[in-house]
Each structure stands twice: as structure tokens, then as C-alpha cells.
mmCIF file of C-alpha atoms in Angstrom:
data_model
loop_
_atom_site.group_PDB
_atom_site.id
_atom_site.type_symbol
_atom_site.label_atom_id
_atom_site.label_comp_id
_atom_site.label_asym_id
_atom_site.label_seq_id
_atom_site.Cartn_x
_atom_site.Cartn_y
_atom_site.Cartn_z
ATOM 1 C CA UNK A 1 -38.149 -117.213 21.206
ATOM 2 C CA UNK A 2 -36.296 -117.087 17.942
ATOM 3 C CA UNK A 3 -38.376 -113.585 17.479
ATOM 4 C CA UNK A 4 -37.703 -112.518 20.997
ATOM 5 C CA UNK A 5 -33.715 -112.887 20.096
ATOM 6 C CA UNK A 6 -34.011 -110.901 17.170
ATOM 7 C CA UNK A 7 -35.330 -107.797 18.439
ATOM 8 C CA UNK A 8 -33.076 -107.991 21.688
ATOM 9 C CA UNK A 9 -30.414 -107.806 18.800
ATOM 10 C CA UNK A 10 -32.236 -104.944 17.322
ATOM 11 C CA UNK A 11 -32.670 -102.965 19.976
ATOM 12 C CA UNK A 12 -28.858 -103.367 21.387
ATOM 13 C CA UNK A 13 -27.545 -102.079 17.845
ATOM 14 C CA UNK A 14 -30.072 -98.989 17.552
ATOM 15 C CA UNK A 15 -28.824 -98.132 21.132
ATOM 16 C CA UNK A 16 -25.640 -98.245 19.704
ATOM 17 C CA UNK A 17 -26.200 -96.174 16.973
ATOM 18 C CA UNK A 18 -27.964 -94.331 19.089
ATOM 19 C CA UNK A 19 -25.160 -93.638 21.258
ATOM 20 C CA UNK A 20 -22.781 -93.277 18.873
ATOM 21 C CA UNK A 21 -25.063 -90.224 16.941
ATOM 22 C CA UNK A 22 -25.115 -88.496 20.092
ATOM 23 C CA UNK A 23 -21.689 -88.449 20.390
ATOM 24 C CA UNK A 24 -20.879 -87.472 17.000
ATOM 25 C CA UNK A 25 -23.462 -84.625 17.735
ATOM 26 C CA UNK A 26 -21.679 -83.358 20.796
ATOM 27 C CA UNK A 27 -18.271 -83.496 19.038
ATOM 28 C CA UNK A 28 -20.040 -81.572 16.468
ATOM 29 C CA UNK A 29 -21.713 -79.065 18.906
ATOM 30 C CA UNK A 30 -17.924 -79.090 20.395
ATOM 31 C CA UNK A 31 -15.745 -78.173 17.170
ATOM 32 C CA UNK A 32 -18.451 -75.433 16.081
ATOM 33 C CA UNK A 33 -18.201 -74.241 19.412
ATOM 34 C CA UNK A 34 -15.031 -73.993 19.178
ATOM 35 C CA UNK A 35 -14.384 -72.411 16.382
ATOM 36 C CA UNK A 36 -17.191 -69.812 17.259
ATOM 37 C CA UNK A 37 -15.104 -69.018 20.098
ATOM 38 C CA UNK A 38 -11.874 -68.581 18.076
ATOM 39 C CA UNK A 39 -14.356 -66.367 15.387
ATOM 40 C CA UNK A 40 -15.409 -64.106 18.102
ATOM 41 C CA UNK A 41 -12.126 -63.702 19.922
ATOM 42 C CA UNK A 42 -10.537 -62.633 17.006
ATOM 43 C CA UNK A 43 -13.217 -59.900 16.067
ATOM 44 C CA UNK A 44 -12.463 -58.748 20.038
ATOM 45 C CA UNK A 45 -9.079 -58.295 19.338
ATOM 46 C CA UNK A 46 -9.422 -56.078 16.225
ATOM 47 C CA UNK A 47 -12.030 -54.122 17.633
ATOM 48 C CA UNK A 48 -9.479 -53.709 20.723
ATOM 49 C CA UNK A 49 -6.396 -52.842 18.491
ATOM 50 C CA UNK A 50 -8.742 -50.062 16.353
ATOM 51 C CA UNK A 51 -9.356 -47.162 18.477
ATOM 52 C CA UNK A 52 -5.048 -47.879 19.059
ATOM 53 C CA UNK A 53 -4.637 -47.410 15.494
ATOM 54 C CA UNK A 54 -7.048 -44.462 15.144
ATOM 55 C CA UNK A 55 -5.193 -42.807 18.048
ATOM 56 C CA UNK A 56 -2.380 -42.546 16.372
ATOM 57 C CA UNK A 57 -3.814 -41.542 13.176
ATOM 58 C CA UNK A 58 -5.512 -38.501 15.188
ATOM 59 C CA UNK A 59 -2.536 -37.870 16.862
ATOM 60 C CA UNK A 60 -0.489 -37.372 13.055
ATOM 61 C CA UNK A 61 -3.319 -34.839 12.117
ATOM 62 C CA UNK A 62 -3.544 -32.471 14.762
ATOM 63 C CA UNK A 63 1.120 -32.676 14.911
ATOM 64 C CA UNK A 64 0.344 -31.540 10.457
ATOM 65 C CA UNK A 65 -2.260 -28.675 11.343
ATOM 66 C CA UNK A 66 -1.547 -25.416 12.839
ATOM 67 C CA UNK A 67 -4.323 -23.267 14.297
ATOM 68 C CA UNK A 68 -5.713 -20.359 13.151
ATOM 69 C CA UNK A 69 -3.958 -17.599 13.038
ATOM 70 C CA UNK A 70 -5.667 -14.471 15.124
ATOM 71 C CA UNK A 71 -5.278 -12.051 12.085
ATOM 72 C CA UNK A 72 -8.273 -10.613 10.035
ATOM 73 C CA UNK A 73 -9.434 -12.170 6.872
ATOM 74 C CA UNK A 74 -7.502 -9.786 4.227
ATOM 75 C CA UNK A 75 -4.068 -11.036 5.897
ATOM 76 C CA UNK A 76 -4.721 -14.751 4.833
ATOM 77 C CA UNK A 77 -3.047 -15.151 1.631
ATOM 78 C CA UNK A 78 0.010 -13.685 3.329
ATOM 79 C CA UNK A 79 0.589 -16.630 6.111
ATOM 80 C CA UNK A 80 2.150 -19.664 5.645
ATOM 81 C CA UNK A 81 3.676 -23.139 6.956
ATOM 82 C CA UNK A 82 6.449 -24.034 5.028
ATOM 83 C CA UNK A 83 8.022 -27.369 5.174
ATOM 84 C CA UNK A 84 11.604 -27.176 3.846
ATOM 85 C CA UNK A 85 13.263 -30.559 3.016
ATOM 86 C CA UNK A 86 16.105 -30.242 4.354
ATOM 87 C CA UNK A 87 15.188 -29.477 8.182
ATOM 88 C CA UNK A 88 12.551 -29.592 10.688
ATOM 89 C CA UNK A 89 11.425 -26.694 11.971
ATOM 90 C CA UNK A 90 10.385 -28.625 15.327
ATOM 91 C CA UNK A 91 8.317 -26.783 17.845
ATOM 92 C CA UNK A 92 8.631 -23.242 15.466
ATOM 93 C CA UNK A 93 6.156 -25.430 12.683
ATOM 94 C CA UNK A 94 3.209 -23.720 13.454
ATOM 95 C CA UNK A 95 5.003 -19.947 13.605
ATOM 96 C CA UNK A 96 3.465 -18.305 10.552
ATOM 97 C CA UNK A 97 5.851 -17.056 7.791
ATOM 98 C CA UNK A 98 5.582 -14.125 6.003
ATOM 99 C CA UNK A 99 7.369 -14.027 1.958
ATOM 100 C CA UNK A 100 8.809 -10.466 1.172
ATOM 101 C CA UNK A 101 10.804 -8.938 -1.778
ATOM 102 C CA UNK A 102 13.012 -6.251 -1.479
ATOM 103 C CA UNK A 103 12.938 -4.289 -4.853
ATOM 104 C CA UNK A 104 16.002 -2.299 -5.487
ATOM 105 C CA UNK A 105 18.872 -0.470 -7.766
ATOM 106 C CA UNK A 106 22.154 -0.643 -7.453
ATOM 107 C CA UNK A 107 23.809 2.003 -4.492
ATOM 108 C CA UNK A 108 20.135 2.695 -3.148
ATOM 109 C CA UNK A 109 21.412 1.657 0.171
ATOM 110 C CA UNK A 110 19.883 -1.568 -0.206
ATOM 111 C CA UNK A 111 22.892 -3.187 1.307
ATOM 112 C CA UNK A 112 22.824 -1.064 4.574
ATOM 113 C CA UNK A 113 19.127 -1.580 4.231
ATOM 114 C CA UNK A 114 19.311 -5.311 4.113
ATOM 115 C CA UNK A 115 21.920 -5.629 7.031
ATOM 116 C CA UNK A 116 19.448 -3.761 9.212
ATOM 117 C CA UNK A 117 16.554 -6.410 8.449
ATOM 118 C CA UNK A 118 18.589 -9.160 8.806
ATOM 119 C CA UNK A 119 19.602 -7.803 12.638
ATOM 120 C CA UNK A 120 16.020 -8.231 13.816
ATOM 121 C CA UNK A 121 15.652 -12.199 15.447
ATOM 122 C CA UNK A 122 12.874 -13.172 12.940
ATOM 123 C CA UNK A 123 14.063 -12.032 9.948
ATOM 124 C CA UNK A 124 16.041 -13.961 7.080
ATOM 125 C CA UNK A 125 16.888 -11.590 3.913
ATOM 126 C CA UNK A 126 18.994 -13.819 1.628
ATOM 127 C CA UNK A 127 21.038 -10.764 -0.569
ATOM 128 C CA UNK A 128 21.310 -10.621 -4.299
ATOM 129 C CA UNK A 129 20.237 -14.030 -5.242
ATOM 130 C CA UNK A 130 19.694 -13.311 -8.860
ATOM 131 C CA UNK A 131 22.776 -11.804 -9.487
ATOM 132 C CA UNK A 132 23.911 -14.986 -10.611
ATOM 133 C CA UNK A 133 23.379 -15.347 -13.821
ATOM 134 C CA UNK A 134 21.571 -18.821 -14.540
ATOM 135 C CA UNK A 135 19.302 -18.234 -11.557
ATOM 136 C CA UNK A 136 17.517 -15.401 -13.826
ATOM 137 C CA UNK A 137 17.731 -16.891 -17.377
ATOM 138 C CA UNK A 138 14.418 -17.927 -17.420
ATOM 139 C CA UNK A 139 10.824 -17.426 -15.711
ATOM 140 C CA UNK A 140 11.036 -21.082 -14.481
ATOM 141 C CA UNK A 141 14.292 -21.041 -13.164
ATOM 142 C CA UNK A 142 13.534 -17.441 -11.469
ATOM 143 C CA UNK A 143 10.033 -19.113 -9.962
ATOM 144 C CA UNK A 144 11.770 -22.355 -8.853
ATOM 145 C CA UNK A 145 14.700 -20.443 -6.676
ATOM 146 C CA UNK A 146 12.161 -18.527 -5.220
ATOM 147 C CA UNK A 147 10.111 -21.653 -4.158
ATOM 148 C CA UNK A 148 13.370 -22.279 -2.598
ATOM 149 C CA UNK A 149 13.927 -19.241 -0.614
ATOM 150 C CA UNK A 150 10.181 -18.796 0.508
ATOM 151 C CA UNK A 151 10.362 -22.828 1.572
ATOM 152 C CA UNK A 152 13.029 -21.653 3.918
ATOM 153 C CA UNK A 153 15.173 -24.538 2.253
ATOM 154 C CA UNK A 154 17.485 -21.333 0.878
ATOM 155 C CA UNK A 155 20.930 -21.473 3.372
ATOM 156 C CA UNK A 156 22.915 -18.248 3.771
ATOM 157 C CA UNK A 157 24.497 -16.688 6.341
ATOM 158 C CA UNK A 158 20.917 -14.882 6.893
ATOM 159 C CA UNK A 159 19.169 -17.790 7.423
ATOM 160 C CA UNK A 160 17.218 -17.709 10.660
ATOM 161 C CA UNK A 161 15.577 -21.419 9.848
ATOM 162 C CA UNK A 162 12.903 -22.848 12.605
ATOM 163 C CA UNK A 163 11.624 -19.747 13.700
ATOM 164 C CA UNK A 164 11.657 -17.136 10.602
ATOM 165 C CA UNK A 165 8.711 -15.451 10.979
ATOM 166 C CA UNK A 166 9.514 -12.718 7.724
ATOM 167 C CA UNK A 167 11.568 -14.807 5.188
ATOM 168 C CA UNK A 168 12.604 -12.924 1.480
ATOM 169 C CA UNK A 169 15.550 -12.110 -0.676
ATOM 170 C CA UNK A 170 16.746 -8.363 -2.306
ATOM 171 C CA UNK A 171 15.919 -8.137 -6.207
ATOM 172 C CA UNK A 172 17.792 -5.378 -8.455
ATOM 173 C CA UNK A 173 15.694 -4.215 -10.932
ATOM 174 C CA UNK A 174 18.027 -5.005 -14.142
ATOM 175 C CA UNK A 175 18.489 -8.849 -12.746
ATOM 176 C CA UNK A 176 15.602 -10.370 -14.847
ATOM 177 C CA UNK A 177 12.769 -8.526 -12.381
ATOM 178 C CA UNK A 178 11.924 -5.892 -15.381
ATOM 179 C CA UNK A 179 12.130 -7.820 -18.120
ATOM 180 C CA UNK A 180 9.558 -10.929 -16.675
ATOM 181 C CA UNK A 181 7.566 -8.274 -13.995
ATOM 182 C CA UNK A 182 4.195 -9.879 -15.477
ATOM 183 C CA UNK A 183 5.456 -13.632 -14.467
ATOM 184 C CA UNK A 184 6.559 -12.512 -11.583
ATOM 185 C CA UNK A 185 3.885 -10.048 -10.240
ATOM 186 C CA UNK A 186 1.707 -12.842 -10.590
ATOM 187 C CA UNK A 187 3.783 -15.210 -8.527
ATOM 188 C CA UNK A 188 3.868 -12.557 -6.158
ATOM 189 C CA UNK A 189 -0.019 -11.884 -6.229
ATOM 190 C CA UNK A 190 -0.119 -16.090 -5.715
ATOM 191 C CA UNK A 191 1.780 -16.787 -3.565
ATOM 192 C CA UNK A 192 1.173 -13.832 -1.146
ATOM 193 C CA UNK A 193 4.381 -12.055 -1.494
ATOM 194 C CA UNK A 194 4.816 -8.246 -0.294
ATOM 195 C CA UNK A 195 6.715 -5.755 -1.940
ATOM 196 C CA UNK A 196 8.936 -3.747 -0.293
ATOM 197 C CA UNK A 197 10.353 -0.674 -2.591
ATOM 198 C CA UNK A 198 13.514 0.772 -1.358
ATOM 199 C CA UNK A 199 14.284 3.612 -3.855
ATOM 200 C CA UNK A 200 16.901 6.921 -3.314
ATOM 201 C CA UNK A 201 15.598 10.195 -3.472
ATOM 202 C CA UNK A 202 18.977 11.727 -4.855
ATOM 203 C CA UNK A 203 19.937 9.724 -7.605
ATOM 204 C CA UNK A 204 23.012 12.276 -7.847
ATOM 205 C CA UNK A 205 24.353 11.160 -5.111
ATOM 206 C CA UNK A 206 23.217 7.665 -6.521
ATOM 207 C CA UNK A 207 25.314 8.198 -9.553
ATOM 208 C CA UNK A 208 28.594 9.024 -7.750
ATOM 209 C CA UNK A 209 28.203 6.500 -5.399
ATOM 210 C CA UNK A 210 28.177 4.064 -8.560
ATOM 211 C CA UNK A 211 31.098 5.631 -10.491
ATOM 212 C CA UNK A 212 33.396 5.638 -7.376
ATOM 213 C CA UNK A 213 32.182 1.631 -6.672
ATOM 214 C CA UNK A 214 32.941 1.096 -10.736
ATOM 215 C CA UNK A 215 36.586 3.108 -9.987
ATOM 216 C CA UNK A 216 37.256 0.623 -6.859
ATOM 217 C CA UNK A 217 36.738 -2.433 -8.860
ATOM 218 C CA UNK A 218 39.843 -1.449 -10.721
ATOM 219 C CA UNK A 219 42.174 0.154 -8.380
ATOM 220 C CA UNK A 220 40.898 -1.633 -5.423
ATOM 221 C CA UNK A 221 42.201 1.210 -3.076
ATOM 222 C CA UNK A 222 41.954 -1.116 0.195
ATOM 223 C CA UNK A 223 45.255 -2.727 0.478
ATOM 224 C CA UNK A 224 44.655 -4.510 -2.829
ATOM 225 C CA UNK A 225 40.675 -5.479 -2.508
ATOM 226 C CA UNK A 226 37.748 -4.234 -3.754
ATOM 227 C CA UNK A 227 34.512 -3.584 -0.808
ATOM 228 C CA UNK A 228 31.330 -2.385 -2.134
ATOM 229 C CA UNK A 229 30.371 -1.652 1.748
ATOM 230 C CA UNK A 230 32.573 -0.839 4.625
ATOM 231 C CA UNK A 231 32.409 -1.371 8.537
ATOM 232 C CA UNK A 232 35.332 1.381 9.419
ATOM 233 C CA UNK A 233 35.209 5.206 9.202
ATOM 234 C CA UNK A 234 38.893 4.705 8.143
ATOM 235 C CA UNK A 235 38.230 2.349 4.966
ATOM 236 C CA UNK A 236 35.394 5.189 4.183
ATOM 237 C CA UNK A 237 37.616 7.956 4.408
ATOM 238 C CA UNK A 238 40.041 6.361 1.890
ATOM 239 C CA UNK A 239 37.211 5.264 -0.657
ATOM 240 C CA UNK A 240 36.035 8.976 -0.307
ATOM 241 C CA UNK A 241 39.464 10.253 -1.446
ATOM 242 C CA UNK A 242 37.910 9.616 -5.102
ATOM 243 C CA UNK A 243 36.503 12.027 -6.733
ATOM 244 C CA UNK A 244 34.434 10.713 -10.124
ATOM 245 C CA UNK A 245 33.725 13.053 -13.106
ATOM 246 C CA UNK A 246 30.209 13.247 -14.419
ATOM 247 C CA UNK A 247 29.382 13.461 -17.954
ATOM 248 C CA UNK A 248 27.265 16.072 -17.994
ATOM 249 C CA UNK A 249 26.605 15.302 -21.559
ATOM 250 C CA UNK A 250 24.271 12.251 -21.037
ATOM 251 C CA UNK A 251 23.616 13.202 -17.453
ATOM 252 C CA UNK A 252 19.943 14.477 -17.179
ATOM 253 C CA UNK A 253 18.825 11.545 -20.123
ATOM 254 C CA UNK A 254 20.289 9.531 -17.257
ATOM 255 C CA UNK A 255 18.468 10.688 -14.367
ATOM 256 C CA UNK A 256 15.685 10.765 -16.195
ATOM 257 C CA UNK A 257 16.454 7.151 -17.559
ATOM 258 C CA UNK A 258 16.337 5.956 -13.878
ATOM 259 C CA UNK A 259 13.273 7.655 -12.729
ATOM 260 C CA UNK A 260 11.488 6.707 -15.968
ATOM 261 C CA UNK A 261 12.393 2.632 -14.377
ATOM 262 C CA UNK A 262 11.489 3.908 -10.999
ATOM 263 C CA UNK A 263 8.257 4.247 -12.151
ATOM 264 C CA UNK A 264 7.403 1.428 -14.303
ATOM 265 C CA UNK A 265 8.629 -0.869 -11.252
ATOM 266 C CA UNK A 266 5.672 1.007 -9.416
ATOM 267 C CA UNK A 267 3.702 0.531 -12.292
ATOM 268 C CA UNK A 268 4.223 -2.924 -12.572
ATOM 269 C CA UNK A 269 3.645 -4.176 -9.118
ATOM 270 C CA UNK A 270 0.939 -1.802 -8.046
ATOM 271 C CA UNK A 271 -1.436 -4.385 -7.555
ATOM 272 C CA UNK A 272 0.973 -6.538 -4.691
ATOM 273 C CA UNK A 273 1.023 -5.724 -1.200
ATOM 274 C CA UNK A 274 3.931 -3.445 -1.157
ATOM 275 C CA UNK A 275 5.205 -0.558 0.988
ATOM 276 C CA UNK A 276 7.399 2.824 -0.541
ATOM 277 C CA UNK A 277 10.511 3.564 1.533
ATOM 278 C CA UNK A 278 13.542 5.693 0.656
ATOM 279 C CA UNK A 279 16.557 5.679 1.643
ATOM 280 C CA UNK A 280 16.816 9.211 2.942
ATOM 281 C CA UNK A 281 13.927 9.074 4.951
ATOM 282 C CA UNK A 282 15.595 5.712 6.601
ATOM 283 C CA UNK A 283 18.684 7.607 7.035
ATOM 284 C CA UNK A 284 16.612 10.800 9.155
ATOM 285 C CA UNK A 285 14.220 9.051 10.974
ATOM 286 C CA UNK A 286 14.829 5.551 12.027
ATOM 287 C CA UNK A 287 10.857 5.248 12.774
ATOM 288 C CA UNK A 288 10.722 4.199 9.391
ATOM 289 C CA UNK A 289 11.992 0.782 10.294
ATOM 290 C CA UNK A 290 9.182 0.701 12.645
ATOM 291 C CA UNK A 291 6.713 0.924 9.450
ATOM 292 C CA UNK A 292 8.670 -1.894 7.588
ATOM 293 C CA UNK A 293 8.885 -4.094 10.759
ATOM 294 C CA UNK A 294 4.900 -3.350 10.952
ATOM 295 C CA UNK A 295 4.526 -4.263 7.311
ATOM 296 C CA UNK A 296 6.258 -7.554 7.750
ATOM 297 C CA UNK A 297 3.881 -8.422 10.872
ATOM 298 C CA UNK A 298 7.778 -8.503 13.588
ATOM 299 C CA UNK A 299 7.933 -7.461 17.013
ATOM 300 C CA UNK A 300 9.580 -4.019 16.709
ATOM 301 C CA UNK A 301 13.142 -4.633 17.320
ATOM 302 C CA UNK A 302 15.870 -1.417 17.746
ATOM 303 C CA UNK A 303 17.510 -2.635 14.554
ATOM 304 C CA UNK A 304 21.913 -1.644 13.714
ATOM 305 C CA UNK A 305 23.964 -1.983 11.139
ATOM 306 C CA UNK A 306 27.666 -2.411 11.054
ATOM 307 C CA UNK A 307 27.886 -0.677 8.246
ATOM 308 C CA UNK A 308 29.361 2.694 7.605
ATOM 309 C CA UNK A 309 28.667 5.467 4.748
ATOM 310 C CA UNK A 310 31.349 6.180 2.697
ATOM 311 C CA UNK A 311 30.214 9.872 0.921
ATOM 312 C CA UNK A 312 29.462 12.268 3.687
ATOM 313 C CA UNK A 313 28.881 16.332 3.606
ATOM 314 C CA UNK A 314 27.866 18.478 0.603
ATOM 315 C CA UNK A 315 28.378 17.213 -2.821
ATOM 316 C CA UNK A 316 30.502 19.846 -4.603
ATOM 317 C CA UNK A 317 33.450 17.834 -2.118
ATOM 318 C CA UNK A 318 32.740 14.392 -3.786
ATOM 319 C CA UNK A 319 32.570 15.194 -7.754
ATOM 320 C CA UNK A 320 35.149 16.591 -9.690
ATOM 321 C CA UNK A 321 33.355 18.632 -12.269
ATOM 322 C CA UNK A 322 31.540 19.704 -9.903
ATOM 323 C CA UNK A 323 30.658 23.564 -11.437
ATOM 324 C CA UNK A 324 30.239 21.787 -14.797
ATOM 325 C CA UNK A 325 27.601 19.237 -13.423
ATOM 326 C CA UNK A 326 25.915 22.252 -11.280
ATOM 327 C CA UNK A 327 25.633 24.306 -14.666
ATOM 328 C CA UNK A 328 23.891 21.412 -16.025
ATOM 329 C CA UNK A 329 21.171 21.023 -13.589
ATOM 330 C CA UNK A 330 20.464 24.589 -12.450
ATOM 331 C CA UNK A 331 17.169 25.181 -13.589
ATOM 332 C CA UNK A 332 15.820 21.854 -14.502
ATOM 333 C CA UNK A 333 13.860 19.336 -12.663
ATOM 334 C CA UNK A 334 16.821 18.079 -10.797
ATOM 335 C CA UNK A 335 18.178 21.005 -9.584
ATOM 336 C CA UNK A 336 17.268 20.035 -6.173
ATOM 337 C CA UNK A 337 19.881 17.262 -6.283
ATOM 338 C CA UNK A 338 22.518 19.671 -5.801
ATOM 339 C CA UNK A 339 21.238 20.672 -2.357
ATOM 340 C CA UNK A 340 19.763 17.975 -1.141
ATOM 341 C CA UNK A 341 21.810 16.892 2.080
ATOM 342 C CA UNK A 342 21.131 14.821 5.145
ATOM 343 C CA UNK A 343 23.241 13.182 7.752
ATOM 344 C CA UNK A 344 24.445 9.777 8.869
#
């Protein structure tokens, strides 16, 4: 009996245990299920909140690149995006830009020139930017106002902004251009910059144009001020009233001086993309500006100027030596520039 009792005690406690192991079990089976659940929901939720993220990342790529532009191969080097810093150009981002330089001297109608470009809607010439002094007193101060300008981050009166589709500046030849035309042709050739030349034919008429400016910066004949460039046929026709004389001493070295620079500027960027224009051939047939707006890849625009020409007619009424200076030139290379007329 005693035996009986002792097993009836065994068995009660190993049905305890029993139970009690199969509880622990499920509580185990429960917690791992649990956390199983937690495991997985968690990797749902990321894989949900990816293809989120990597909209959004897609979406930032295709807003930073701009198609391809429909223009042959050659044309590449001479499109680009810029990004200035201190604007957005907004829905105009992807409008391609085109970098010019307008090469120049001093009274080559550059000015008139200039005024014309800057009349057409998607065109930004920026004037004589290196006329200032500290601007051209180096290569890396000429390179980093330039990175400026063709970043469209340049503000002038000229300045088109968002939707500049031809963006450049107008560059004497004796402010720093000359003396670093290596540095700079090759910042040109880099960072697909066209030339465009703008040259006179007469450089007679060139000369007294410059003596009368130099005589206006002293007497300043309107009412006190000094105007390198009218708008009114009156302020013309009292600038005119001056008559400059010519040394003829130094004055074929002089011509000769300036077409001797003429052509080394030719020289120098011969390998850019560049066009040849003179300001005659502006002045007698406005198609021209039909070639430069081609060359700059604009809608042909009917482009004006405000501007008005101060010497007019035949020379012999605009110098005051004038027999002496036509003595000197008949029968030399520049006889021609006593002749030479056209109208405006």
C-alpha cells in the first residue's frame, strides 16, 4: 500500500511538471511569436517607406538634368546650364546658354554695337567690365570675373537673368586681353567661348572720333558733362562743332600701329569660334546683325539702338588740317581713308 502511495505521489508531481513545461513552452512559443511578428512588421514598413524615398530621389535627378539639346555634335562645347548663386533661373534652367566675347578698340562703334545686342530679348552684354583696373591685374582675377559673367551671377543693367540664352561682356584690346591672349584664348577654347571681332574699316575716321572724345573730357561741351555716346541729333551736332588736328607727323606709324594690333588679335584667337564684323558693313547693311544673331544661336530679332552718330558727311568737314593730313596719305596704303564714306 505504502508503494501504491508513493507512486500516486509520483505521478501527481510529474503531471505537474508536466503541466507546468507545457506552459512554459507555450509562453515561449508566445514571446518568440511575438517578437517574430514585431521583426517582420518592421521589415514591411521599411520596404513600404523605400520606393517613397527613392521617388523622391528620382524626382531630384530628372528637376538637375536637362535634355539634350537638338544641335549637331560640333556645337556641344558651346551649350551650357549655368547655375548662378544668387538666383534661380526657375522654369528657364534647362534654356541653353551660349558665352560670347566681344573683342574691340576704343571708337570702333562697339558701344552702338553693344546697345543693339543688348535690344534683342535673349541677350545680356555686360559693357567694359575690365576697364576697371583690378579686374585685369592678373590672369586669375581676369578668369574669375569671367566665371562670374558666364555664371550669369554678373548684375548690370543688361542682365536678362532666367532666360539668357547668349550671355558675354565687350573686351578692349589694351584692357589686359593682349597682354594675357594665351591665358585667355585657352579659357576661351575651354570653356566654349565665341569670339566676336568688331573692328572699323576707317581707322581715320577712328582717330578723330578719339581726339574729339579726348577734347570732350576736358571741355565737356554738354552743359558741363562729358558723353562718350549720344541719344539726340542736337547733342551730336554740338560735339561735331570740334574740329581735332592730326599730327601728321606720327600719323601713318599710327595707323599702321593699329592695324599691326588688329592683326595679332586675329592672330591670337584664330583657333576660337569667332566671327569678323566691321563696323561699316553694320552701318550699310543691317543683315549683318542677322549673321551675328545666327552666330550666337537667337531668334532673329529687328534689333535698334538709341544711339545717334556724332561725325556725319565727308571728312575734310571734321579735321582741321585737313589738306595737311590729305598730303600725308595721298599715295600710301591709306589713301583710301580719305574717301571712304557711308551713311547713318
Amino acid at each position: 500500500m505504502a508503494d501504491d502511495l508513493s507512486f500516486s505521489a509520483k505521478d501527481v508531481l510529474l503531471a505537474k511538471a508536466s503541466k507546468n513545461s507545457t506552459l512554459v513552452g507555450k509562453m515561449t512559443v508566445l514571446v518568440f511569436a511575438m517578437v517574430c511578428g514585431v521583426y517582420i512588421c518592421s521589415i514591411c514598413l521599411q520596404q513600404v517607406s523605400t520606393p517613397a524615398k527613392i521617388g523622391i530621389l528620382d524626382i531630384k535627378v530628372v528637376n538637375k538634368t536637362c535634355p539634350e539639346p537638338n544641335i549637331e555634335t560640333w556645337e556641344m562645347p558651346y551649350v551650357h546650364y549655368p547655375k548662378p548663386k544668387t538666383y534661380s533661373r526657375a522654369e528657364c534652367a534647362c534654356n541653353p546658354v551660349r558665352y560670347f566675347a566681344l573683342l574691340s578698340m576704343q571708337r570702333s562703334g562697339s558701344g552702338w554695337f553693344e546697345t543693339l545686342l543688348n535690344n534683342h530679348t535673349n541677350i545680356s552684354s555686360n559693357g567694359e567690365i575690365f576697364s576697371v583696373k583690378v579686374r585685369k591685374s592678373n590672369i586669375s582675377t581676369i578668369v574669375e570675373t569671367l566665371e562670374t559673367v558666364y555664371n550669369l551671377d554678373w548684375l548690370s543693367s543688361a542682365s536678362k537673368n532666367e532666360c539668357t540664352a547668349a550671355v558675354g561682356l565687350k573686351w578692349m584690346l589694351n584692357q589686359g586681353l593682349m597682354k594675357n591672349h594665351e591665358q585667355i584664348a585657352e579659357y576661351f577654347i575651354k570653356r566654349g567661348v565665341s569670339v566676336i571681332f568688331l573692328f572699323r574699316r576707317n581707322l581715320l575716321r577712328r582717330m578723330v572720333s578719339i581726339l574729339a572724345n579726348q577734347y570732350d573730357k576736358d571741355a565737356k561741351l554738354l552743359n558741363g558733362t562729358h558723353k562718350s555716346h549720344v541719344h539726340s541729333h542736337h547733342e551730336a551736332e554740338t560735339l561735331a562743332k570740334y574740329k581735332p588736328t592730326i599730327n601728321t607727323t606720327s600719323l601713318i606709324s599710327e595707323l599702321r600701329q593699329v592695324n599691326e594690333t588688329t592683326t595679332k588679335a586675329l592672330e591670337y584667337f584664330k583657333n576660337t569660334r569667332h566671327i569678323v564684323i566691321y563696323y561699316e558693313d553694320v552701318v550699310r547693311n543691317r543683315t549683318k546683325l542677322a549673321d551675328v544673331q545666327d552666330f550666337l544661336k537667337v531668334p532673329h530679332k529687328s534689333l535698334k539702338s538709341r544711339q545717334v552718330k556724332i561725325h556725319k558727311g565727308h571728312l575734310s568737314n571734321q579735321i582741321g588740317n585737313w589738306d595737311d593730313v590729305r598730303k600725308t596719305l595721298v599715295g600710301t596704303a591709306y589713301e583710301s581713308f580719305l574717301h571712304a564714306n557711308y551713311r547713318k
